[in-house]
Each structure stands twice: as structure tokens, then as C-alpha cells.
XYZ file of C-alpha atoms in Angstrom:
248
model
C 21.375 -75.607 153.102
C 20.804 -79.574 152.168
C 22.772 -81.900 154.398
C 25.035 -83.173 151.389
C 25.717 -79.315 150.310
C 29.400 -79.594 152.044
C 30.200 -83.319 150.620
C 29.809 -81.114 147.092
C 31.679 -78.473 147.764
C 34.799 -80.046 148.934
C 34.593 -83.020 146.242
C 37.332 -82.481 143.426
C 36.309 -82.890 139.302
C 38.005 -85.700 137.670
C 41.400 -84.684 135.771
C 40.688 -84.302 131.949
C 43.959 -86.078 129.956
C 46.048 -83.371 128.454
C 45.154 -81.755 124.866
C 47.248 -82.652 122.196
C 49.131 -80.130 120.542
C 47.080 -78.196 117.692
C 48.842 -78.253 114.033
C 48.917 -74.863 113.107
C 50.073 -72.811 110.030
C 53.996 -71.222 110.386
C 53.807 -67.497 111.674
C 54.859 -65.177 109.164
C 58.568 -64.838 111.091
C 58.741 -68.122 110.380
C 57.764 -68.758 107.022
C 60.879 -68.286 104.085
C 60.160 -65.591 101.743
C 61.839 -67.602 98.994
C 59.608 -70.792 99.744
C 59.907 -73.342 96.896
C 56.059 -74.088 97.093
C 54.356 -70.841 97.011
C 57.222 -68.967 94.600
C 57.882 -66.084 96.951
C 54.639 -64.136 96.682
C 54.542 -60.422 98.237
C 52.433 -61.378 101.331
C 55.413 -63.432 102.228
C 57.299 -60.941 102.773
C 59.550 -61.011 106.175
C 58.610 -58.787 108.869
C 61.820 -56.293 108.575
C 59.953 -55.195 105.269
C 56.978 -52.711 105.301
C 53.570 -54.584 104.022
C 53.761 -55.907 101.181
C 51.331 -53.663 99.161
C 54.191 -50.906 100.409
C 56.666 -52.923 98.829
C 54.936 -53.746 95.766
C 53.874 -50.124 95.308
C 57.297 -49.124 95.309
C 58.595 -51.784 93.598
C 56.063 -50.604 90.230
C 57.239 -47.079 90.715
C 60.699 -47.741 90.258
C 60.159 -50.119 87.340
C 58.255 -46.957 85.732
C 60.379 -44.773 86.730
C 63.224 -47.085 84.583
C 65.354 -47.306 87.749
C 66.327 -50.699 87.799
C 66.950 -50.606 83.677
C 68.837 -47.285 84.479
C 71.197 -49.206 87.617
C 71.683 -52.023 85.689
C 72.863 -50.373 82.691
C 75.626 -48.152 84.698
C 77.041 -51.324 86.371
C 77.110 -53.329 82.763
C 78.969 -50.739 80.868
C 81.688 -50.377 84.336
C 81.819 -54.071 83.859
C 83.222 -53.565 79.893
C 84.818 -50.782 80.432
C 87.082 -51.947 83.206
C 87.235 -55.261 80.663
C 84.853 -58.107 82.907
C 82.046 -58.384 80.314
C 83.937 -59.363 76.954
C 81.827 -58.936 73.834
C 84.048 -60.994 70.983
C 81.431 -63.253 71.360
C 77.924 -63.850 72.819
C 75.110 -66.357 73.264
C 71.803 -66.406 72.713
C 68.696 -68.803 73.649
C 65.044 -68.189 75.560
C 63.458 -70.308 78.325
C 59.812 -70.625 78.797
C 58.063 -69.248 82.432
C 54.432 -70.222 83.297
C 52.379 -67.766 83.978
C 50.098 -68.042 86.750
C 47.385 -65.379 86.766
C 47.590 -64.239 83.061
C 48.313 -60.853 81.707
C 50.205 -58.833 79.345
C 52.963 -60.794 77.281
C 51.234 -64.367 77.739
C 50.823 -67.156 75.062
C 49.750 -70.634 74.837
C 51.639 -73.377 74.127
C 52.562 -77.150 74.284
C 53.452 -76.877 78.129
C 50.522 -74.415 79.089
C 49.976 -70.704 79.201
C 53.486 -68.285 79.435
C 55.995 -65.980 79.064
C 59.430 -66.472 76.737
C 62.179 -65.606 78.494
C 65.363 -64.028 75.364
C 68.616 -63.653 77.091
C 72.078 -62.880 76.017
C 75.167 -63.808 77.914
C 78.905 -62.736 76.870
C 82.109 -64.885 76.713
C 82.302 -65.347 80.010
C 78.744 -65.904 80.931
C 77.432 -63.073 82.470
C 73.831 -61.381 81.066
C 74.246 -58.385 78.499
C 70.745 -58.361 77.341
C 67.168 -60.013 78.800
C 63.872 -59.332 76.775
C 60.083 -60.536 77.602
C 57.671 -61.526 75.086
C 54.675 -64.090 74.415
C 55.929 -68.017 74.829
C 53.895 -68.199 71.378
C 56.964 -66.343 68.933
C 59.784 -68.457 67.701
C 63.147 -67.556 68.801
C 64.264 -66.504 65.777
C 61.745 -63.953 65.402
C 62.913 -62.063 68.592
C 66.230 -61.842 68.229
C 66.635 -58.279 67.218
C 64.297 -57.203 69.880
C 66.437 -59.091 72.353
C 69.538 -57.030 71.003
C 68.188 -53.937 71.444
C 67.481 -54.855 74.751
C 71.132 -54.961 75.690
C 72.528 -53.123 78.702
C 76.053 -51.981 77.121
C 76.621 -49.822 73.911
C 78.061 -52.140 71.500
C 76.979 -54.954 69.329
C 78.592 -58.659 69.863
C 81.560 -59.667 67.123
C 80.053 -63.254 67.390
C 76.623 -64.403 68.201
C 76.004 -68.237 68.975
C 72.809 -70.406 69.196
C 71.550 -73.713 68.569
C 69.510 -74.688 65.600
C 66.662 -72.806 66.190
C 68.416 -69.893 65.275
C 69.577 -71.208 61.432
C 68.287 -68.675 59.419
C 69.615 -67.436 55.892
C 67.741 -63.893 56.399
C 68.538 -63.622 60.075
C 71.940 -64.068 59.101
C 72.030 -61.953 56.318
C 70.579 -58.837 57.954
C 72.898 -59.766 61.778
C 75.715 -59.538 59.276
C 74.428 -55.705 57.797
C 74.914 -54.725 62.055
C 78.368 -56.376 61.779
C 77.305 -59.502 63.392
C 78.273 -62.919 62.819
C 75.670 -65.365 63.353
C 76.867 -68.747 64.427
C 74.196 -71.845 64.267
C 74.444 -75.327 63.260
C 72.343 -76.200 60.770
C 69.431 -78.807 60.859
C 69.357 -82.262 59.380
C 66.950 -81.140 56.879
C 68.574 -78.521 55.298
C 70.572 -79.445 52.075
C 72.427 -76.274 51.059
C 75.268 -75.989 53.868
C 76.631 -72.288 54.058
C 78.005 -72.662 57.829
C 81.724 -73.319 58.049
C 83.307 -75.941 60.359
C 85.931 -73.947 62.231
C 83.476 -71.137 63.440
C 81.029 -74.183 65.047
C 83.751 -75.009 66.787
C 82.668 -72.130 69.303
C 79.038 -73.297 69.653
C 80.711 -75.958 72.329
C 80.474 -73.324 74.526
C 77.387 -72.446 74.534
C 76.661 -73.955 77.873
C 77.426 -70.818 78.997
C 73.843 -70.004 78.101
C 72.186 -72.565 80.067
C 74.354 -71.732 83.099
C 72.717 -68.376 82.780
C 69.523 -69.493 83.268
C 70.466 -71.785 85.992
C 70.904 -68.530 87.697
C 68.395 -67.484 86.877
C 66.243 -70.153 88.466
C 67.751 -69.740 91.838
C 65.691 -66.320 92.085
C 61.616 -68.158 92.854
C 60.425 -64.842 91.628
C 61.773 -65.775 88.021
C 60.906 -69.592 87.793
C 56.839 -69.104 87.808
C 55.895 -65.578 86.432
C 52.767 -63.871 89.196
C 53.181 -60.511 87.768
C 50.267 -58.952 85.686
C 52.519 -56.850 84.197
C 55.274 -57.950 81.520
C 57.242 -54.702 82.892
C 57.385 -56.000 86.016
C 58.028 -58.921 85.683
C 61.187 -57.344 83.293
C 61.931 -55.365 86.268
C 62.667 -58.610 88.734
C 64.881 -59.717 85.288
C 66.422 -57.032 85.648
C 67.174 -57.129 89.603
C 68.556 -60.481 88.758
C 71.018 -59.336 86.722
C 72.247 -56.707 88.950
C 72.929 -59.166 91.103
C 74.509 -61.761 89.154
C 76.747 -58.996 87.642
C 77.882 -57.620 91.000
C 79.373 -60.917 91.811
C 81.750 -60.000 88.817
C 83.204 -57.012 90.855
């Protein structure tokens, strides 16, 4: 052993300053499933859940298997039948959802690629009828295909919705079903066949837009990420069911 063999073995290393802190990504218990950014995608799931692909796989087999549709359809007609859901008159109007990765029931338009949104709230506000279809269709033309979407029995005395739903022949064949159609009219139009007293109802058609104000509160609704347009139909329809059950 070298004479300066013990000076090295009881000589200390120089302290190294402390690390800083390392940013790292949230853990999945600590991540919200409903984040604003990301729009609530399945891996984001909390950890109570199974995995995701679980959920997701049982989430398309009960929108096959017409669950939801079936649920939501039992609780709409208890609503009307106990009197909560009051059909003298309705409103009508669609909102447009982006559509991230494509699929069935996509068009183009102004504001990018999408899905059209129909809804159909009663008197008091609460969602009889939802339909999915391209963003490309007018309104007009999907308005019986909206009310045959509807989760109670019978047909609305009154339906009300803005100008984009003037229509001679819309009105002519709503009124064959017993409806009453209820638009104002556009500047353009010369031959005025709309009466004064029946617009006065169209001031309440804000009842509409609350709807989809709801409706925006569930993430899973505001940006469409299914493939499918029936599943995406099938988180409309779990919206509903909840927004109805506050009506109990």
C-alpha cells in the first residue's frame, strides 16, 4: 500500500447542490376525466373504472343493444305521464360539433369538418327528441327525421324555430301530422302567411339554446371523438337521461 493510500480513504467528496425538482406529467389519479383541454377521452378514465377499452367495449354494446335509447325512452314518457314534460308546444334548432377523427355522419362546412346536432325541447325546456346527421344538411331538411327521433309517443301541438325553419312545404305537410309550425319569416320574403299573435311564442325560444347550454357542460358532447354516429347518439342520449332526471 502507497504512503498516501489512507489520506484517500478518509478524505470526503465535495457536496453536489441539490437537484431541482423534475416537471413531470399529472398521474392518472390526478388528472380530471372531464378535462377542458383534451375533451374527456377514454384513456382518461379515473382509476375506480376498469380500462378504458373495458369501458368503451361496453359502452358500444349497450348502444347496440338500444339500451340507453330504451332507458331514456321509459323515463321520458314517466316524465309526461306524471305531467313534467308538457307537449302544447316545442322547440326546435341544431348546433354544429367538430369532429375530430372523421367518420360516419361528418360534413364539411364554413367552420371545418362535423356533425349537426337536431334537438327538440318541450315547454319547459327539457329534451324530447335529439337526432345526428352530416353538418352539411340544412335544418329544414331534417326536421322530420328529428321528430321521429322523439322519446315520448305523441306529436307537439306547436313547434317553434327561427327563420331557418320558414318553409311553405314544411309547413304544409307539419300541419297534415297536426302540427303547427311557428317561424318568423325572412326579410326577403314578400308573401306573409305567418300571423302576429302565434310569433308571440317564438320569445321563448331561448328555451332551446338553454338546452344546448346543457348540453355543453357534458366535454364528451362539445368536440365529437367517436367514429361512430351511433355512439356518439348514445352519449346524446346519456345526456338526456341525465338532464331529465333532474326533473324528478
Amino acid at each position: 500500500m502507497g504512503p498516501h493510500r489512507p489520506l484517500l480513504a478518509h478524505a470526503r467528496a465535495p457536496e453536489r447542490p441539490p437537484r431541482a425538482p423534475l416537471e413531470r406529467e399529472p398521474r392518472r389519479t390526478e388528472r380530471r376525466p372531464l378535462d377542458s383541454e383534451d375533451r374527456a377521452p377514454w384513456a382518461d378514465l379515473p382509476d375506480r373504472y376498469p380500462s378504458y377499452q373495458t369501458c368503451h367495449r361496453r359502452f358500444q354494446h349497450w348502444v347496440r343493444a338500444g339500451l340507453l335509447r330504451s332507458l331514456l325512452e321509459i323515463l321520458a314518457q314517466a316524465l309526461h305521464d306524471e305531467g313534467h314534460l308538457d307537449l302544447q308546444e316545442a322547440f326546435i334548432d341544431g348546433s354544429f360539433a367538430p369532429a375530430k377523427h372523421g367518420g360516419a355522419a361528418v360534413g364539411k362546412t364554413k367552420r371545418g369538418k362535423g356533425s349537426k346536432i337536431m334537438a327538440v325541447a318541450d315547454r319547459q325546456g327539457l329534451p324530447v327528441a335529439v337526432y345526428v346527421e352530416s353538418a352539411t344538411p340544412h335544418d329544414v331538411t331534417l326536421v322530420h327525421a328529428t321528430l321521429a327521433e322523439r322519446f315520448v309517443s305523441p306529436l307537439p301541438k306547436r313547434l317553434i324555430g327561427d327563420n331557418a325553419f320558414e318553409s311553405d312545404r314544411l309547413d304544409a305537410e307539419l300541419a297534415r301530422r297536426g302540427v303547427e309550425l311557428i317561424a318568423p319569416h325572412r326579410r326577403t320574403r314578400t308573401h306573409r302567411t305567418q300571423d302576429g299573435r302565434p310569433l308571440r311564442r317564438y320569445r321563448r325560444r331561448w328555451k332551446i339554446e338553454r338546452l344546448f347550454a346543457w348540453f355543453q357542460n357534458f366535454r364528451r358532447i362539445v368536440v365529437r371523438y367517436e367514429r361512430c354516429a351511433e355512439n356518439f347518439l348514445g352519449m346524446l342520449h346519456l345526456a338526456c337521461c341525465l338532464i331529465l332526471l333532474r326533473g324528478l
